[in-house]
CSV table of C-alpha atoms and ligand atoms in Angstrom, one decimal:
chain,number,residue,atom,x,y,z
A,1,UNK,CA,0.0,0.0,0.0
A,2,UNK,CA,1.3,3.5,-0.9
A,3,UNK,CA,0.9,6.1,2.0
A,4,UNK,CA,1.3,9.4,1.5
A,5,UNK,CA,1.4,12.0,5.0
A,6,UNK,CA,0.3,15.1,4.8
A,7,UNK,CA,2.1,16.8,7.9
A,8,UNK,CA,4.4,14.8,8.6
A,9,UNK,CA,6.4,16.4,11.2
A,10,UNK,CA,3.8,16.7,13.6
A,11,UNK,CA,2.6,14.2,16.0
A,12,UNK,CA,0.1,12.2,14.1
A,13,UNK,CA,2.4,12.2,11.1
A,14,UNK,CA,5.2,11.3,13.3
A,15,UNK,CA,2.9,8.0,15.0
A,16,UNK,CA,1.9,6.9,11.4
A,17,UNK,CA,5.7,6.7,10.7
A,18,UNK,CA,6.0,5.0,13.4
A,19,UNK,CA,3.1,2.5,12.8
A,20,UNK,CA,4.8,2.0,9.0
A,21,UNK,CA,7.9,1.0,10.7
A,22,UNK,CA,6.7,-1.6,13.4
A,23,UNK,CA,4.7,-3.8,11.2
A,24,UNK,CA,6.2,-6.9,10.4
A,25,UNK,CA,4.8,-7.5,7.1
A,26,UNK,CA,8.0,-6.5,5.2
A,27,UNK,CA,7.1,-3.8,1.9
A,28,UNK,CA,3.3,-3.7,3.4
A,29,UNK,CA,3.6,-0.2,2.9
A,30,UNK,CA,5.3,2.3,0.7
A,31,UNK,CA,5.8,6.1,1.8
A,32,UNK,CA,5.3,7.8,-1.6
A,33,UNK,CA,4.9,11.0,-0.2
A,34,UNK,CA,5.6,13.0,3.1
A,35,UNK,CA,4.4,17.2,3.7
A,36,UNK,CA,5.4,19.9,6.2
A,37,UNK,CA,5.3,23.3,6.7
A,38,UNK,CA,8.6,24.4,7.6
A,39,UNK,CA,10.1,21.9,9.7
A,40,UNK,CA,13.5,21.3,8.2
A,41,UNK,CA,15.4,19.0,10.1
A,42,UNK,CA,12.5,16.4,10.8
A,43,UNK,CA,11.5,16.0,7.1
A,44,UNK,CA,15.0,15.6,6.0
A,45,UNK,CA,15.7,12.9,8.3
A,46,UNK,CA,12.4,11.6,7.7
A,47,UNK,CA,13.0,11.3,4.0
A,48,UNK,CA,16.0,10.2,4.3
A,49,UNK,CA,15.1,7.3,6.0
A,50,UNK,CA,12.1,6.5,4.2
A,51,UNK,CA,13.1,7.5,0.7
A,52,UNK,CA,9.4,8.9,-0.6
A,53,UNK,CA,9.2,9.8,-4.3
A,54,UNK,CA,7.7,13.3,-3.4
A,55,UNK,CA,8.5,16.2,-0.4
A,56,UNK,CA,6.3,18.9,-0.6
A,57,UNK,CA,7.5,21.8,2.0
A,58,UNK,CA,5.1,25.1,1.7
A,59,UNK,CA,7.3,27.6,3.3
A,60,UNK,CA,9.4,28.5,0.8
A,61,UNK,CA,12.6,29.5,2.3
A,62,UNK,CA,12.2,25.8,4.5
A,63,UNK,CA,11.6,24.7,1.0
A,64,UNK,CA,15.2,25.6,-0.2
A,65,UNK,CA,16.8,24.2,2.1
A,66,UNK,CA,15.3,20.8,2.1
A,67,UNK,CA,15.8,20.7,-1.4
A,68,UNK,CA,19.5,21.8,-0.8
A,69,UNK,CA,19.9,19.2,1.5
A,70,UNK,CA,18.3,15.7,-0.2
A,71,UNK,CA,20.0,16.7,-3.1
A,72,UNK,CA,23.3,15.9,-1.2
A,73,UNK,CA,21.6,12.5,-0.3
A,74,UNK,CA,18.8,11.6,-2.1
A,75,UNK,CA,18.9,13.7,-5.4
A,76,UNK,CA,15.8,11.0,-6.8
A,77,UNK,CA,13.2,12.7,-4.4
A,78,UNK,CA,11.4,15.6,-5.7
A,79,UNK,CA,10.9,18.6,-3.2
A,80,UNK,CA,7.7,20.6,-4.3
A,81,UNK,CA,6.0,23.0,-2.5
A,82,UNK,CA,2.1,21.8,-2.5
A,83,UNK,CA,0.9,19.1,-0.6
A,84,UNK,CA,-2.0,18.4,-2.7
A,85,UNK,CA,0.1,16.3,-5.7
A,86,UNK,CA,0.5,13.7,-2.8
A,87,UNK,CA,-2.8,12.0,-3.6
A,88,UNK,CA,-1.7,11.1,-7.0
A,89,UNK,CA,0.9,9.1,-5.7
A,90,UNK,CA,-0.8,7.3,-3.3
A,91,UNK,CA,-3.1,4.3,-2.1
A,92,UNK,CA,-4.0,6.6,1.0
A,93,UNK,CA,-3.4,9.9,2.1
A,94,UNK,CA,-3.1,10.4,6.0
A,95,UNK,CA,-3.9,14.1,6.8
A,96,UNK,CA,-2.1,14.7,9.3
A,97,UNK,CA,-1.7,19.0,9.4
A,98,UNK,CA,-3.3,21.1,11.5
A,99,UNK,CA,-5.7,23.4,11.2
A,100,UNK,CA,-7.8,25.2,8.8
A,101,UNK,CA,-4.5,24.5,6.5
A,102,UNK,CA,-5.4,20.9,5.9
A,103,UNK,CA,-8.4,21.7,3.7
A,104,UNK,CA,-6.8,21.4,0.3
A,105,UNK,CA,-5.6,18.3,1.1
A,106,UNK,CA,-8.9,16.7,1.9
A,107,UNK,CA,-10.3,18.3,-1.1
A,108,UNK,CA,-7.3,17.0,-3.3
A,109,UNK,CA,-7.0,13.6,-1.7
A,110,UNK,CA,-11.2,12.9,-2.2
A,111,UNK,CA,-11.4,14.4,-5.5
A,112,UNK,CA,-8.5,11.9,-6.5
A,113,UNK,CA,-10.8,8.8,-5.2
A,114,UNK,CA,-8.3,7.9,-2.9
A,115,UNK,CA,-8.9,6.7,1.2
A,116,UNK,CA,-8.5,9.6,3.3
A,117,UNK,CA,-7.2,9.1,6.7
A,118,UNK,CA,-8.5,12.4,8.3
A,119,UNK,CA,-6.9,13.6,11.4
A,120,UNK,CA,-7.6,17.3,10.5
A,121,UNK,CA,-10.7,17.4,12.0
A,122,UNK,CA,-11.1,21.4,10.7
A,123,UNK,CA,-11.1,21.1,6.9
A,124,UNK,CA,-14.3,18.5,7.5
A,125,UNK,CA,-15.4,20.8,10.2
A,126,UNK,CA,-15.5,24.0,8.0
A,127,UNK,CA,-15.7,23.0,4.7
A,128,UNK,CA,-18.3,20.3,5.3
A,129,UNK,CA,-21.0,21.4,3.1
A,130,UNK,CA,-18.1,21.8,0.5
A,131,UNK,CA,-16.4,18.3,1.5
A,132,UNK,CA,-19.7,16.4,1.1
A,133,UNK,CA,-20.2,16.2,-2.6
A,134,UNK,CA,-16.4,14.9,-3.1
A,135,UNK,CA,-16.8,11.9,-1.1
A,136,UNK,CA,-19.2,10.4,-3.8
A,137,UNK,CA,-16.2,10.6,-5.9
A,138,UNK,CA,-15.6,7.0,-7.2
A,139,UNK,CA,-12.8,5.6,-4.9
A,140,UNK,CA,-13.0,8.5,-2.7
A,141,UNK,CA,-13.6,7.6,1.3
A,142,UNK,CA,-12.9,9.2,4.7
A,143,UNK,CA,-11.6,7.0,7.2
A,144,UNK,CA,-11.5,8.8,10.6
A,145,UNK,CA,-8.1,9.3,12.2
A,146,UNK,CA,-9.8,10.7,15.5
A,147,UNK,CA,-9.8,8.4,18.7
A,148,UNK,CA,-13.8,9.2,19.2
A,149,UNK,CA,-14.8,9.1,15.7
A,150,UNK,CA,-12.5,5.7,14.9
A,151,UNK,CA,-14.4,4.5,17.6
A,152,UNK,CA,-18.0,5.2,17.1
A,153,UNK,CA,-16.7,3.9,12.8
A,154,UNK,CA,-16.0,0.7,14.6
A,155,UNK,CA,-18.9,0.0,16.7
A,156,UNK,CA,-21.1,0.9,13.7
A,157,UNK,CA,-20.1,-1.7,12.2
A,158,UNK,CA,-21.9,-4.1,14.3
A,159,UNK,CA,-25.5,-2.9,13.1
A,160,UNK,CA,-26.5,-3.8,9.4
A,161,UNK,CA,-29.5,-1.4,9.6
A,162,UNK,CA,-27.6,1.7,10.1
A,163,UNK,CA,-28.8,4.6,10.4
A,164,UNK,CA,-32.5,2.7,11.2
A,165,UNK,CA,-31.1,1.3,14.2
A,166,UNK,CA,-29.7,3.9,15.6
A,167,UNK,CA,-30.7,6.0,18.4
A,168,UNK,CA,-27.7,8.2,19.4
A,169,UNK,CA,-23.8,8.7,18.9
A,170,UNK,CA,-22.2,9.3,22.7
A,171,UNK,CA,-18.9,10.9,22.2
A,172,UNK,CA,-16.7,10.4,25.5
A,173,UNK,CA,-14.6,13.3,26.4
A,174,UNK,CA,-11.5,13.0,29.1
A,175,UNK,CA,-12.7,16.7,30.8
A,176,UNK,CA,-9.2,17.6,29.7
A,177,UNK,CA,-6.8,19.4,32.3
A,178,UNK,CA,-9.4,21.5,34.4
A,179,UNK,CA,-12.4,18.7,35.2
A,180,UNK,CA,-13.9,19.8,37.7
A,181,UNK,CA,-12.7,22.8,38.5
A,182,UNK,CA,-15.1,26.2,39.0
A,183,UNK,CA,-15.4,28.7,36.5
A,184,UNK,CA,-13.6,31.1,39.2
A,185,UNK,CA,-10.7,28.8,39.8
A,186,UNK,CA,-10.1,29.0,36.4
A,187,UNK,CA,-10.1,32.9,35.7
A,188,UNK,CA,-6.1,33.0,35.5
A,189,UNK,CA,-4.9,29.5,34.7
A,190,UNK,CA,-1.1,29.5,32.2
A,191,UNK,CA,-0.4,28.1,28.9
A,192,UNK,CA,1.8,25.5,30.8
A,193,UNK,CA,-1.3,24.6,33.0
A,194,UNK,CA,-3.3,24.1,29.8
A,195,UNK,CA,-1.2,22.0,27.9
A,196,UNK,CA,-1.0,19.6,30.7
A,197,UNK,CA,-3.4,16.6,29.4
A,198,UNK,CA,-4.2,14.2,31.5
A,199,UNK,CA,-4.3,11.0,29.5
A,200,UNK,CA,-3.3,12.3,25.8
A,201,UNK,CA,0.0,13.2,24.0
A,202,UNK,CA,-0.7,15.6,21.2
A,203,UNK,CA,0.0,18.9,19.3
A,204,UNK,CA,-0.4,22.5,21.3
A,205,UNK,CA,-3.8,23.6,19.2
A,206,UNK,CA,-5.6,20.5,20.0
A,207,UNK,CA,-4.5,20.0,24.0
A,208,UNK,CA,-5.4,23.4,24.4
A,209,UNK,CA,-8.8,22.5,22.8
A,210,UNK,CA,-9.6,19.8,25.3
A,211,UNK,CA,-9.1,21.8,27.9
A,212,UNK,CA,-11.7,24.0,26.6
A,213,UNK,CA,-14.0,20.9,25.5
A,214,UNK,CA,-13.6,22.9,22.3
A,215,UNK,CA,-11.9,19.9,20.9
A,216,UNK,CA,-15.3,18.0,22.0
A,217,UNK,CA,-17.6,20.3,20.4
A,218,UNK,CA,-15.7,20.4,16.9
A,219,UNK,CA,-15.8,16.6,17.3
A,220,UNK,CA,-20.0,16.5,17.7
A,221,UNK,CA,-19.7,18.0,14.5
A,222,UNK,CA,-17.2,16.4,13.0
A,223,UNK,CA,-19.4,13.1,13.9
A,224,UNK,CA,-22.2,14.7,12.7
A,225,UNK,CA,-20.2,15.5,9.1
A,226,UNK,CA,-18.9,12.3,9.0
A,227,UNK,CA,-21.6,9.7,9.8
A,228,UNK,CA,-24.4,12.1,8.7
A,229,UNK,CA,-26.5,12.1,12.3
A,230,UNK,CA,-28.8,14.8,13.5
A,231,UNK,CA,-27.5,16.9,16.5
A,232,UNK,CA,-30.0,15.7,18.8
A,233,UNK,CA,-28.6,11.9,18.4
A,234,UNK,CA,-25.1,13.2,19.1
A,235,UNK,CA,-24.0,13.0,22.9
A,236,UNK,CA,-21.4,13.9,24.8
A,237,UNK,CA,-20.1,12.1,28.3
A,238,UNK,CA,-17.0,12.9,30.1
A,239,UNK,CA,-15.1,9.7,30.6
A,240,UNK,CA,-11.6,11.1,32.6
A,241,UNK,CA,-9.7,7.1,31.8
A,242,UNK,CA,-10.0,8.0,28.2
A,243,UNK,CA,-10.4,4.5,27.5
A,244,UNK,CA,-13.7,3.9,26.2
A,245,UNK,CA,-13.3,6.0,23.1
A,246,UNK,CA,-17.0,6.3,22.4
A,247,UNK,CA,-20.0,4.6,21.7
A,248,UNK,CA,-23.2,3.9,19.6
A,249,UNK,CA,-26.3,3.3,21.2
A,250,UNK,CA,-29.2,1.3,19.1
A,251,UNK,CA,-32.6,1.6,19.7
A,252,UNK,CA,-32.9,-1.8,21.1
A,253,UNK,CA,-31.1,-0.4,24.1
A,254,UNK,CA,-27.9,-2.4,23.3
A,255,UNK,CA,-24.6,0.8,23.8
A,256,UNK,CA,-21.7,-1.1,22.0
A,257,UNK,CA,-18.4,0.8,23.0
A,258,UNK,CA,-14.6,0.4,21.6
A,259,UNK,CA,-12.2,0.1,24.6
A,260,UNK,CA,-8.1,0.3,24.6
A,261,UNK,CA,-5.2,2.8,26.2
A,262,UNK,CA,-4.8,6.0,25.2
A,263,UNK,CA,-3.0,5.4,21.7
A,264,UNK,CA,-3.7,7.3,18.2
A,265,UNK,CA,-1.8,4.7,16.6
A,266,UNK,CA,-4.5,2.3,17.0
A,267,UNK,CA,-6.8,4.8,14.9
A,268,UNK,CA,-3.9,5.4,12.3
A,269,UNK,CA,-3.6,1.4,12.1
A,270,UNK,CA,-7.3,0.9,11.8
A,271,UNK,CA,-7.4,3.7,9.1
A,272,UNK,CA,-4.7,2.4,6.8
A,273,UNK,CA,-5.7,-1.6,7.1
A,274,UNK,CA,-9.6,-0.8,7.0
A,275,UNK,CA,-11.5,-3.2,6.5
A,276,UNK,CA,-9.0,-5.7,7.8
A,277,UNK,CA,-7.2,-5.4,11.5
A,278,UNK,CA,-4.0,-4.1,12.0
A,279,UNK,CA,-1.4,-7.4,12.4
A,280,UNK,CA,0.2,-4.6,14.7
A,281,UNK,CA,-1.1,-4.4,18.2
A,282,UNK,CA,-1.4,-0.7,19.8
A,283,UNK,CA,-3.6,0.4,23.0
A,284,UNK,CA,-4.1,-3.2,24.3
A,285,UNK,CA,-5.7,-3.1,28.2
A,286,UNK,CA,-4.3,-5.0,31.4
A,287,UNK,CA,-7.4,-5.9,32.5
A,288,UNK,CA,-5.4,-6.9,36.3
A,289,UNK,CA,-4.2,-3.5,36.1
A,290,UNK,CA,-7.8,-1.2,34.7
A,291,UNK,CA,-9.5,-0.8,38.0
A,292,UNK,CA,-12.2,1.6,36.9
A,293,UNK,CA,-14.3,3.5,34.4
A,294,UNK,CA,-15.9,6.7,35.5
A,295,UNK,CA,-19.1,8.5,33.8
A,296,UNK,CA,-20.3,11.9,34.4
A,297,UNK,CA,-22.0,15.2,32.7
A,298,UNK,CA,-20.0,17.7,30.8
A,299,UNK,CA,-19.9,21.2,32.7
A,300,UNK,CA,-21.1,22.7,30.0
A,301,UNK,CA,-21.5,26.5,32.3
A,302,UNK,CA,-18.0,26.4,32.8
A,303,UNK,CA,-16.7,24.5,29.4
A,304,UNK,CA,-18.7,27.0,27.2
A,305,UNK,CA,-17.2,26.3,23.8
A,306,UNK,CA,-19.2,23.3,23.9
A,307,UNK,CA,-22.7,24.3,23.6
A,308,UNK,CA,-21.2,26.9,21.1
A,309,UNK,CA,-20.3,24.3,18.8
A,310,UNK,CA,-23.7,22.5,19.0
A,311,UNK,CA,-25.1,26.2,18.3
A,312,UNK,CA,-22.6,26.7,15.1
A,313,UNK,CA,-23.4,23.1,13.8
A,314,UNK,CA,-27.1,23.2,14.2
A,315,UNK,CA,-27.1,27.1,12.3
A,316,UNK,CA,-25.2,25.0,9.5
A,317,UNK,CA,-23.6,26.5,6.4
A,318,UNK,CA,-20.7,28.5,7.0
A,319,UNK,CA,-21.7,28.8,10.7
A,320,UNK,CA,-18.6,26.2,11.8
A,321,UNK,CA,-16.4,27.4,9.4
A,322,UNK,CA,-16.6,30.9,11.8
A,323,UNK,CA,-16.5,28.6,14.9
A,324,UNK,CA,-13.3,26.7,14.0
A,325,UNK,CA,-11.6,30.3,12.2
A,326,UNK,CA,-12.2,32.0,15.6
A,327,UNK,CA,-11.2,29.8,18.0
A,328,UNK,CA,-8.0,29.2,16.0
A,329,UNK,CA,-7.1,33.0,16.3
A,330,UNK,CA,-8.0,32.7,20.3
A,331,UNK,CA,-5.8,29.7,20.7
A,332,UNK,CA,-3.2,31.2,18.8
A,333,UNK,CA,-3.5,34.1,20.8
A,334,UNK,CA,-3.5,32.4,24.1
A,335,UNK,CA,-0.8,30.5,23.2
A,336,UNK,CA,1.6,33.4,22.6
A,337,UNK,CA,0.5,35.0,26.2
A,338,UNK,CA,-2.2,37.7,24.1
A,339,UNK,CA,-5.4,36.2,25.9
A,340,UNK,CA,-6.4,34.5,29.0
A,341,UNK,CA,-7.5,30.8,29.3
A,342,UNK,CA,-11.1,32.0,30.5
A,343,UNK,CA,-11.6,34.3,27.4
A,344,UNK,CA,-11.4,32.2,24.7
A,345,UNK,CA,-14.9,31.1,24.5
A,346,UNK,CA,-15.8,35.1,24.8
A,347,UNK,CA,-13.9,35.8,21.6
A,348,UNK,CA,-15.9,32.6,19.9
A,349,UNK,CA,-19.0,34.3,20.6
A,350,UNK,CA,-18.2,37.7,20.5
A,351,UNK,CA,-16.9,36.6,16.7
A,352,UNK,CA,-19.8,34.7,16.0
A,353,UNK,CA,-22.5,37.8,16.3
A,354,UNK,CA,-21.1,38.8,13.1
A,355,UNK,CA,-21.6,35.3,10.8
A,356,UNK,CA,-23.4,36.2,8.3
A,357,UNK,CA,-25.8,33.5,7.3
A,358,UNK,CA,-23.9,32.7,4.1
A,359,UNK,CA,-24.3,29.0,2.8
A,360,UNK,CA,-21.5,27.8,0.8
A,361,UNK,CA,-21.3,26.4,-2.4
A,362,UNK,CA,-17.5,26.5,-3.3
A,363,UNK,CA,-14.2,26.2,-1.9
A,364,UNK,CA,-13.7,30.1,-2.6
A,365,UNK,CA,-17.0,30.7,-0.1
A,366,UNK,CA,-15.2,28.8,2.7
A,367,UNK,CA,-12.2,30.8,2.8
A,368,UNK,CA,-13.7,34.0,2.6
A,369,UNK,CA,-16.0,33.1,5.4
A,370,UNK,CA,-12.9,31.6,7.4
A,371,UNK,CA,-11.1,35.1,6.7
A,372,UNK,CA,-13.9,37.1,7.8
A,373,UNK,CA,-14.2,35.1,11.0
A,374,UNK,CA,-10.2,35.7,11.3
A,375,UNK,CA,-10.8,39.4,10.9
A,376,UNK,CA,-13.4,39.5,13.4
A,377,UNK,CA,-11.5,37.3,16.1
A,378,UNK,CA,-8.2,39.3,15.7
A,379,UNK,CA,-10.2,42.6,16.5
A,380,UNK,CA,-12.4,40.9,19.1
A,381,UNK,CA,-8.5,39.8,20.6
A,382,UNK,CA,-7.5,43.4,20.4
B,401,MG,MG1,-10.4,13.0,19.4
């Protein structure tokens, strides 16, 4: 199988390398194709040891020097700068990059009819109405790279009457960092404090989004894009063990969950050998050593970017697109020291007064409504 990895110097991109290099089927999979940013050094040594046909770096000075540098070593690997001639080359196409920024891969990679393994929750999130059409292209699926969504993909596969059987999706969400803690308590909370996750290892953007259940709430709609359910059949429960990953309830009564540990190369696996299993074994539970499994409501007055996700999903159109825009400029913005913790949901809904109502149709509508949202946040940060 050919895999191409969009973002491959991040942490997803950096697990599905890893999950390439422990299987022990020998040539089971190819790297055709590996993308970054700007991270130099990583995707050098990353293509130097896995010898893809195709780099594509987008900064362009990064650009250069990668270039410079493979051609000492590997002068037969071709350094581009756009991401989007990975899908060519590949069986599947992991994206992997974060953000907003991971749109045109999606686009390119469905529009190619190749398997997308989708870890950038954001381009589904805001380009949705956009996304949809392409996934009837022949060839063309989405195989969720997201512990929740992999999850709820493999319980529904125990019901042949889907969606008749169904009664509701129940996402689980570890509470992130600040569970239980008041809204008060929380008032002047650091970066450092926020990027402390509890049971997950991942990129800045999305710990700090669990610790705003921000991360949950672009995940209702992400499972709402993805498996086509109604809002009102999509649940949330926090579950702090972050071991049952989610579940999918039937109307029989019968919840059907997917358990393991913490460990997103089990949904990378599952992504790249769907419909077979992984021969590689990742997130497996001592059950001598799992003591306990604990349920309980989402504090949804004190984790407000929750409910303002279910509020930009129901509205619809480019209503998420604005969601996911403004809450990346408040992140960002946090991150650097520009914001505190507790006004992040503000800015959401402070931006949000402004959406216009404007239903895409094109690719073109999507990124002017995830500029305008930009626009809005950055003055609403000022
Ligand atoms: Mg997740």
């Amino acid at each position: 199988m050919r895999v191409a990895i969009a973002g491959s110097t991040g942490s997803i991109g950096k697990q599905t390398l890893e999950v390439i290099r422990s299987t022990r089927e020998v040539d089971k999979y190819q790297v055709v194709g590996l993308s970054a940013n700007s991270s130099v050094v990583d995707i050098v040594s990353q293509a130097q040891s896995f010898k893809p046909a195709v780099v594509a770096i987008a900064d362009p000075a990064a650009r250069k020097k990668v270039a410079e540098r493979l051609k000492l070593t590997d002068p037969k690997i071709e350094v581009v700068d756009d991401a989007t001639q990975l899908a060519a080359l590949a069986d599947v196409v992991v994206n992997g990059v974060v953000g907003f920024a991971g749109l045109s891969v999606t686009m390119s990679t469905l529009k190619s009819g190749k398997r997308l393994a989708l870890a950038n929750k954001e381009s589904l999130i805001a380009a949705g109405p956009v996304v949809a059409p392409l996934r009837k292209t022949a060839g063309a699926e989405i195989i969720p790279v997201d512990s929740e969504h992999c999850a709820i993909h493999q319980c529904l596969r125990s019901s042949q009457n889907f969606p008749r059987d169904l009664s509701r999706l129940l996402l689980t969400a570890s509470g992130g960092p600040f569970r239980g803690r008041s809204r008060d308590s929380l008032k002047d909370v650091s970066v450092a404090d926020a990027l402390k996750h509890p049971t997950w290892s991942m990129g800045p953007k999305i710990t700090i989004d669990s610790s705003t259940l921000m991360n949950k709430g672009l995940e209702v709609i992400e499972a709402h894009e993805l498996f086509g359910v109604s809002y009102d059949a999509i649940s949330v429960v926090v579950h702090p063990q972050s071991i049952v990953h989610s579940m999918v309830e039937f109307r029989d009564g019968t919840t059907i969950a997917q358990l393991s540990m913490p460990d997103m190369k089990l949904p990378i696996a599952y992504a790249l050998d769907y419909p077979n299993r992984s021969t590689s074994s990742f997130g497996v539970i001592d059950w001598a050593e799992l003591s306990r499994l604990d349920f309980e409501k989402p504090d949804r007055d004190t984790f407000r970017c929750l409910d303002l996700a279910y509020q930009a999903g129901r509205i619809g159109g480019t209503a998420p697109a604005w969601l996911s825009a403004a809450n990346e400029v408040a992140v960002e913005t946090f991150l650097a020291g520009g914001l505190k913790w507790s006004e992040i949901p503000s800015i959401i809904e402070a931006t949000m007064q402004h959406h216009d109502g404007q239903i895409p149709k094109t690719v073109d509508d999507i990124l002017v409504a995830d500029r305008m949202a930009r626009e809005w946040a950055m003055k609403e940060t000022k």
